[in-house]
Every structure is written in C-alpha cells, then in structure tokens.
Amino acid sequence: MKCKRDLYYVLGKLLISFSDFLKFIPDEKYLSIVYRGYTGNILDLNNPKGFNEKLQWLKINDRDEKYTQLVDKFEVKNKVSKLLGFNHIIPTLGIWNSVDEIDFDLLPNQFVLKTTHDSGGIVLCRNKENFDINKTKKILRKSLRTNFYYKGREFPYKNVKPRIIAEKYMEDDAQNSLVDYKFYCFNGEPKFLYVSEGLENHATAKISFLNLDWTFAPYYRNDYKTFSKLPKKPRNFDQMIEFAKILSRGFKFVRVDLYEIKGVVYFSELTFTPASGWMAFQNIDQDLAMGKLLDLKKE
C-alpha cells in the first residue's frame, strides 16, 4: 500500500512540473487531475472530507482579493506589523523589481534574498566572500518569470507583483539553523502546529506535528524525517499561540508561521494551502482526521 501511495505522489509531482504547459486547463479540472495523481483518489468538491480535499475546495470557492496582500512577502509585513508590532517583523533591507537593480555592494556581509510572489525563491548569504552572485541571479530570474498560481491554482498568488526583497540575516546563538513553528488554525483557532528544522536541505530536514500542550500530535508526513524526541519548547510559546489567534481571525483556514530568535517572536509568513493541498500524509485516516477540524460552512 505504501509503495502505491509513493507512486501516486511521484505522479502528482510530475504533473506539477508540467504546470506551465497546462495553463489552458480550467482550475477545477486541473485540480482534479493533480489530486488524482497525488492521492490516487477522485476529488469530490461537492462533499470534501479530507484536509487535502477541503483545501482544494477552498482554492475554488474562497477567492478574496485580500489574500493577494497577505501572501506577498513584502506587503504582508505592513499588515502584520499593525497587529503585532514592528519589533516582531524581520527587517527589510531593500526591494527591487528585477535582479539587475540589486547593488550587492550595498548589502551587508550576511543577508537573505526572497522573491515576493511564490513559495521558495530564497537565497541565503552567510558570507559575501564566497557568495555566488551569478548563480543567485539565475535563481531569482527563474523565480521572477514564474507565476506560482499555475502550479497549484492557489488564487492568493495569482496577482502578486513579482519582486525581490532583501532581509536581515537572522540567526539564533542557541541553534545551528532557525526553527519554524507553523500553527494550523481552523476557523480562527490554532489547533496544533508543526515544528521544522533545516528546511534548506530536504534530505536532512525534520518535521513533527505537536499539540498545543507540547506533545506529539498523531499526524505524520511521508516526505520528511521526524524528530526522534520532543524539540525544545520556545520560551514565548504562549505568545506564539496568541499571535496565531490574532493573525488567523476571520479565515476558515490559515497556517501562521513564526520564529523565536534570541527570545523574540518573529513573523515568517501566512500560508493558506500548505503543500498546495497535496500533503503526503502517512495514511488516509490522518488526512480525514485533520479534515474534520475544518468547517467549510462556518463563517
């Protein structure tokens, strides 16, 4: 059974890789094809039950223009700073419309470059002495040319203006890499989170789902390793929960991503369709259990 699931997952990823050539396919039909590819199941948008299936329903039926600002990695900072305060926003060092506008000489020795309109498109510079500018430009140019919307038909990304931002390089003395705390919020309430470490290297990255009482939650992803023991609980965990409540208010579902760096909670991003609704659950029961938490009828 696991081999069959893995085969479907590979098929789904293959379909996504050809998304630029499938733009002519209407959204509902495209999502049905890719969902079948990833899961092996027929997408039922009339009576969605699993978490992945309900996210596909939201892609079709929840298309508020306000989402455009909320997934724009630059514009969202203005919104969130008004709710949480500027001290919880990672500083922006610059913003540009094209790679050629960037003056790398003016950037500090360490920084992070991101494209504002997609998932990914991130380049870390830990030391300018061995930083490959030409390689970086190629990565960013490719990202700028891509409309991320067409990969998973995620409406929030459709009209985001493609730009590049530089951010302050953030690091925590207590950790080798930043730990992400990603809160799954259903109808305005955080129910659980997952903790991830080392996502810049998929082969060694770890992800584990946790309940809000900091115990392991019964959800697992096939595509990542898990923590062998409970990761260290952040000092400001209660504040993180409160921030997740504030930022998820008014949404049927949103994932609120946060960091804790040197004792301060920082906003990372808002994600409305994690893994584009193709999450590789360990089994269908976990998908269905998570799906029960999402009430599509509730305003």
Coordinates of C-alpha atoms in Angstrom, one line a residue:
M1 CA 0.0 0.0 0.0
K2 CA 2.8 2.4 0.9
C3 CA 4.5 1.7 -2.5
K4 CA 1.2 2.6 -4.2
R5 CA 0.9 5.8 -2.3
D6 CA 4.5 6.7 -3.1
L7 CA 3.9 6.1 -6.8
Y8 CA 0.9 8.4 -6.8
Y9 CA 2.9 11.1 -5.0
V10 CA 5.6 10.9 -7.7
L11 CA 3.0 11.1 -10.4
G12 CA 1.5 14.2 -8.8
K13 CA 4.9 15.9 -8.6
L14 CA 5.5 15.0 -12.2
L15 CA 2.2 16.7 -13.2
I16 CA 3.1 19.8 -11.3
S17 CA 6.4 20.0 -13.1
F18 CA 4.5 20.5 -16.4
S19 CA 2.1 23.1 -14.9
D20 CA 3.3 25.8 -17.3
F21 CA 2.1 23.7 -20.2
L22 CA -1.3 23.0 -18.6
K23 CA -2.4 26.6 -18.1
F24 CA -5.2 26.2 -20.6
I25 CA -7.0 23.6 -18.4
P26 CA -9.7 25.1 -16.2
D27 CA -8.9 25.2 -12.5
E28 CA -11.4 22.6 -11.3
K29 CA -10.4 20.1 -14.0
Y30 CA -6.6 20.7 -13.3
L31 CA -7.0 20.2 -9.6
S32 CA -9.0 17.0 -10.1
I33 CA -6.2 15.6 -12.4
V34 CA -3.4 16.6 -10.0
Y35 CA -5.3 15.4 -6.9
R36 CA -5.8 12.0 -8.5
G37 CA -2.2 12.0 -9.4
Y38 CA -1.0 12.7 -5.9
T39 CA -3.5 10.7 -3.9
G40 CA -5.0 8.1 -6.3
N41 CA -8.4 9.3 -5.2
I42 CA -11.2 11.1 -7.1
L43 CA -11.6 14.7 -6.0
D44 CA -15.1 15.3 -4.6
L45 CA -15.7 19.0 -4.4
N46 CA -19.4 18.5 -3.6
N47 CA -18.7 16.7 -0.4
P48 CA -15.0 17.1 0.6
K49 CA -13.9 15.2 3.7
G50 CA -10.1 15.0 4.0
F51 CA -7.9 18.0 4.8
N52 CA -6.3 17.9 1.4
E53 CA -9.6 17.7 -0.4
K54 CA -11.1 20.6 1.6
L55 CA -8.1 22.7 0.7
Q56 CA -8.9 22.1 -3.0
W57 CA -12.5 23.2 -2.3
L58 CA -11.1 26.4 -0.8
K59 CA -9.0 27.0 -3.8
I60 CA -12.1 27.1 -6.0
N61 CA -14.6 28.7 -3.6
D62 CA -12.6 31.2 -1.4
R63 CA -11.1 33.8 -3.7
D64 CA -11.0 37.0 -1.8
E65 CA -8.7 39.7 -3.3
K66 CA -7.4 40.4 0.2
Y67 CA -5.3 37.3 0.1
T68 CA -3.0 38.8 -2.5
Q69 CA -1.5 41.2 0.1
L70 CA -1.3 38.5 2.7
V71 CA 0.9 36.2 0.7
D72 CA 3.1 39.0 -0.8
K73 CA 6.3 38.7 1.3
F74 CA 6.7 42.4 1.3
E75 CA 3.2 43.8 1.6
V76 CA 2.2 41.4 4.4
K77 CA 4.7 43.0 6.7
N78 CA 2.7 46.2 6.8
K79 CA -0.5 44.4 7.7
V80 CA 1.1 42.2 10.4
S81 CA 3.2 45.0 11.9
K82 CA -0.1 46.8 12.7
L83 CA -1.4 43.8 14.5
L84 CA 1.7 42.5 16.3
G85 CA 4.1 45.5 16.3
F86 CA 7.2 46.3 14.2
N87 CA 9.5 44.6 16.7
H88 CA 8.1 41.2 15.5
I89 CA 8.9 41.8 11.8
I90 CA 12.2 40.8 10.2
P91 CA 13.8 44.0 8.9
T92 CA 13.7 44.6 5.1
L93 CA 17.0 45.8 3.6
G94 CA 15.7 46.6 0.1
I95 CA 13.2 45.8 -2.6
W96 CA 13.6 45.6 -6.4
N97 CA 11.6 44.8 -9.5
S98 CA 14.5 43.0 -11.2
V99 CA 17.8 41.3 -10.4
D100 CA 19.7 44.0 -12.3
E101 CA 18.6 46.7 -9.9
I102 CA 20.3 45.0 -6.9
D103 CA 23.6 46.6 -5.8
F104 CA 25.2 43.8 -3.9
D105 CA 28.0 46.1 -2.7
L106 CA 25.4 47.9 -0.6
L107 CA 24.2 44.8 1.2
P108 CA 25.8 43.6 4.4
N109 CA 28.0 40.5 4.7
Q110 CA 25.0 38.4 5.6
F111 CA 21.5 38.7 4.2
V112 CA 18.6 36.8 2.7
L113 CA 17.1 37.4 -0.7
K114 CA 13.5 36.3 -1.5
T115 CA 11.0 36.7 -4.3
T116 CA 7.8 38.1 -3.0
H117 CA 5.3 36.2 -5.1
D118 CA 5.9 32.5 -4.6
S119 CA 6.8 29.7 -2.3
G120 CA 10.6 29.2 -2.4
G121 CA 12.7 31.6 -4.3
I122 CA 15.0 32.1 -1.3
V123 CA 18.8 32.6 -1.4
L124 CA 20.9 32.8 1.8
C125 CA 24.1 34.7 2.0
R126 CA 26.2 33.8 5.1
N127 CA 29.4 35.3 3.8
K128 CA 29.8 37.6 0.8
E129 CA 33.4 36.4 0.2
N130 CA 32.1 33.0 -1.1
F131 CA 28.7 34.2 -2.3
D132 CA 28.0 33.3 -6.0
I133 CA 26.2 36.3 -7.4
N134 CA 25.8 34.9 -10.9
K135 CA 24.2 31.7 -9.6
T136 CA 21.9 33.8 -7.3
K137 CA 20.8 36.0 -10.3
K138 CA 19.9 32.9 -12.3
I139 CA 17.8 31.5 -9.4
L140 CA 16.0 34.8 -8.9
R141 CA 15.4 35.4 -12.6
K142 CA 13.8 32.0 -12.9
S143 CA 11.6 32.7 -10.0
L144 CA 10.5 36.1 -11.2
R145 CA 9.4 34.5 -14.5
T146 CA 7.2 32.0 -12.8
N147 CA 3.6 32.7 -11.8
F148 CA 3.3 30.4 -8.8
Y149 CA -0.5 30.3 -9.2
Y150 CA -0.4 27.9 -12.1
K151 CA 1.4 25.1 -10.1
G152 CA -1.4 24.5 -7.7
R153 CA -4.0 27.0 -8.8
E154 CA -3.7 28.8 -5.4
F155 CA -5.6 32.0 -6.1
P156 CA -3.8 34.2 -3.5
Y157 CA -0.6 34.1 -5.6
K158 CA -2.2 34.8 -8.9
N159 CA -1.9 38.6 -8.9
V160 CA 1.1 39.2 -6.6
K161 CA 3.6 41.5 -8.2
P162 CA 6.9 39.6 -8.7
R163 CA 9.7 41.5 -6.8
I164 CA 12.8 40.7 -4.8
I165 CA 13.4 41.7 -1.2
A166 CA 16.5 41.5 0.9
E167 CA 16.0 40.8 4.6
K168 CA 18.3 40.9 7.6
Y169 CA 20.0 37.5 8.1
M170 CA 18.6 36.2 11.4
E171 CA 20.3 33.6 13.5
D172 CA 20.0 32.3 17.0
D173 CA 23.0 31.6 19.1
A174 CA 21.3 28.5 20.6
Q175 CA 20.6 26.8 17.2
N176 CA 22.5 25.9 14.1
S177 CA 19.6 26.9 11.9
L178 CA 16.3 28.6 12.5
V179 CA 13.4 26.5 13.8
D180 CA 10.0 27.1 12.2
Y181 CA 6.8 27.0 14.3
K182 CA 3.9 26.6 11.9
F183 CA 0.4 26.9 13.6
Y184 CA -2.5 25.2 11.9
C185 CA -5.5 27.5 12.5
F186 CA -9.0 26.3 11.8
N187 CA -11.8 28.9 11.8
G188 CA -9.7 31.3 13.7
E189 CA -8.4 28.9 16.3
P190 CA -4.9 27.3 16.4
K191 CA -5.4 23.6 17.0
F192 CA -1.8 22.2 16.6
L193 CA 1.5 23.1 15.0
Y194 CA 4.4 21.5 13.3
V195 CA 8.0 22.3 14.1
S196 CA 10.5 22.1 11.4
E197 CA 14.3 22.4 11.3
G198 CA 16.8 22.6 8.5
L199 CA 14.3 23.0 5.7
E200 CA 17.0 24.5 3.4
N201 CA 18.2 20.8 3.0
H202 CA 15.3 18.5 2.3
A203 CA 17.5 15.4 2.8
T204 CA 18.2 16.2 6.5
A205 CA 15.2 18.4 7.4
K206 CA 12.9 17.3 10.2
I207 CA 9.2 17.9 10.7
S208 CA 7.0 16.8 13.6
F209 CA 3.4 17.8 14.4
L210 CA 2.7 18.8 18.0
N211 CA -0.3 19.5 20.1
L212 CA -0.6 22.8 21.9
D213 CA 0.3 21.1 25.1
W214 CA 3.7 20.2 23.5
T215 CA 3.1 16.5 23.0
F216 CA 3.4 14.7 19.7
A217 CA 0.2 15.0 17.5
P218 CA -1.0 12.0 15.5
Y219 CA 0.0 13.4 12.1
Y220 CA 3.0 12.4 10.0
R221 CA 4.4 13.4 6.6
N222 CA 5.9 10.7 4.5
D223 CA 8.2 13.2 2.7
Y224 CA 10.2 14.3 5.8
K225 CA 12.1 12.8 8.7
T226 CA 10.6 13.4 12.1
F227 CA 12.2 14.4 15.4
S228 CA 13.2 11.4 17.5
K229 CA 12.4 13.3 20.7
L230 CA 10.4 16.4 21.5
P231 CA 12.1 19.5 20.3
K232 CA 12.8 22.3 22.8
K233 CA 9.7 24.3 23.6
P234 CA 10.1 28.0 22.8
R235 CA 10.3 30.4 25.7
N236 CA 7.5 32.5 24.3
F237 CA 5.2 29.7 23.2
D238 CA 2.1 31.2 24.8
Q239 CA 2.7 34.5 23.0
M240 CA 3.1 32.5 19.7
I241 CA -0.4 30.9 20.3
E242 CA -1.8 34.4 20.9
F243 CA -0.2 35.7 17.7
A244 CA -1.6 32.8 15.8
K245 CA -5.1 33.6 17.1
I246 CA -4.8 37.2 16.1
L247 CA -3.5 36.5 12.6
S248 CA -5.9 33.7 11.8
R249 CA -9.1 35.6 12.8
G250 CA -11.7 35.6 10.1
F251 CA -10.2 32.8 8.0
K252 CA -11.6 29.3 7.5
F253 CA -8.0 28.0 7.5
V254 CA -4.6 29.6 7.5
R255 CA -1.2 28.4 8.7
V256 CA 0.6 31.0 10.7
D257 CA 4.4 30.6 10.5
L258 CA 6.6 32.1 13.3
Y259 CA 10.1 32.0 14.6
E260 CA 11.6 32.6 18.0
I261 CA 15.1 34.2 17.7
K262 CA 17.1 35.2 20.7
G263 CA 14.0 35.3 22.9
V264 CA 11.8 37.3 20.4
V265 CA 8.9 36.0 18.4
Y266 CA 9.1 37.0 14.7
F267 CA 6.5 36.6 11.9
S268 CA 7.5 34.5 9.0
E269 CA 4.5 34.1 6.6
L270 CA 0.9 33.1 6.2
T271 CA 0.1 30.0 4.2
F272 CA -3.5 29.3 3.1
T273 CA -2.9 26.0 1.3
P274 CA 0.1 24.1 2.9
A275 CA 1.8 21.8 0.4
S276 CA -0.9 23.1 -2.0
G277 CA -3.3 20.6 -0.5
W278 CA -1.2 17.6 -1.7
M279 CA 0.3 16.9 1.7
A280 CA 1.9 13.4 1.9
F281 CA 0.1 12.1 5.0
Q282 CA 1.3 8.7 6.3
N283 CA -2.2 7.4 5.7
I284 CA -5.7 8.5 4.7
D285 CA -7.0 8.3 8.3
Q286 CA -4.7 11.2 9.3
D287 CA -5.9 13.2 6.3
L288 CA -9.6 12.6 7.3
A289 CA -9.0 13.4 11.0
M290 CA -7.4 16.7 10.1
G291 CA -10.2 17.4 7.7
K292 CA -12.8 17.1 10.5
L293 CA -11.2 20.2 12.1
L294 CA -12.0 22.4 9.1
D295 CA -15.6 23.5 8.9
L296 CA -16.2 24.9 5.5
K297 CA -19.8 26.1 6.4
K298 CA -18.6 28.2 9.3
E299 CA -18.0 31.9 8.5

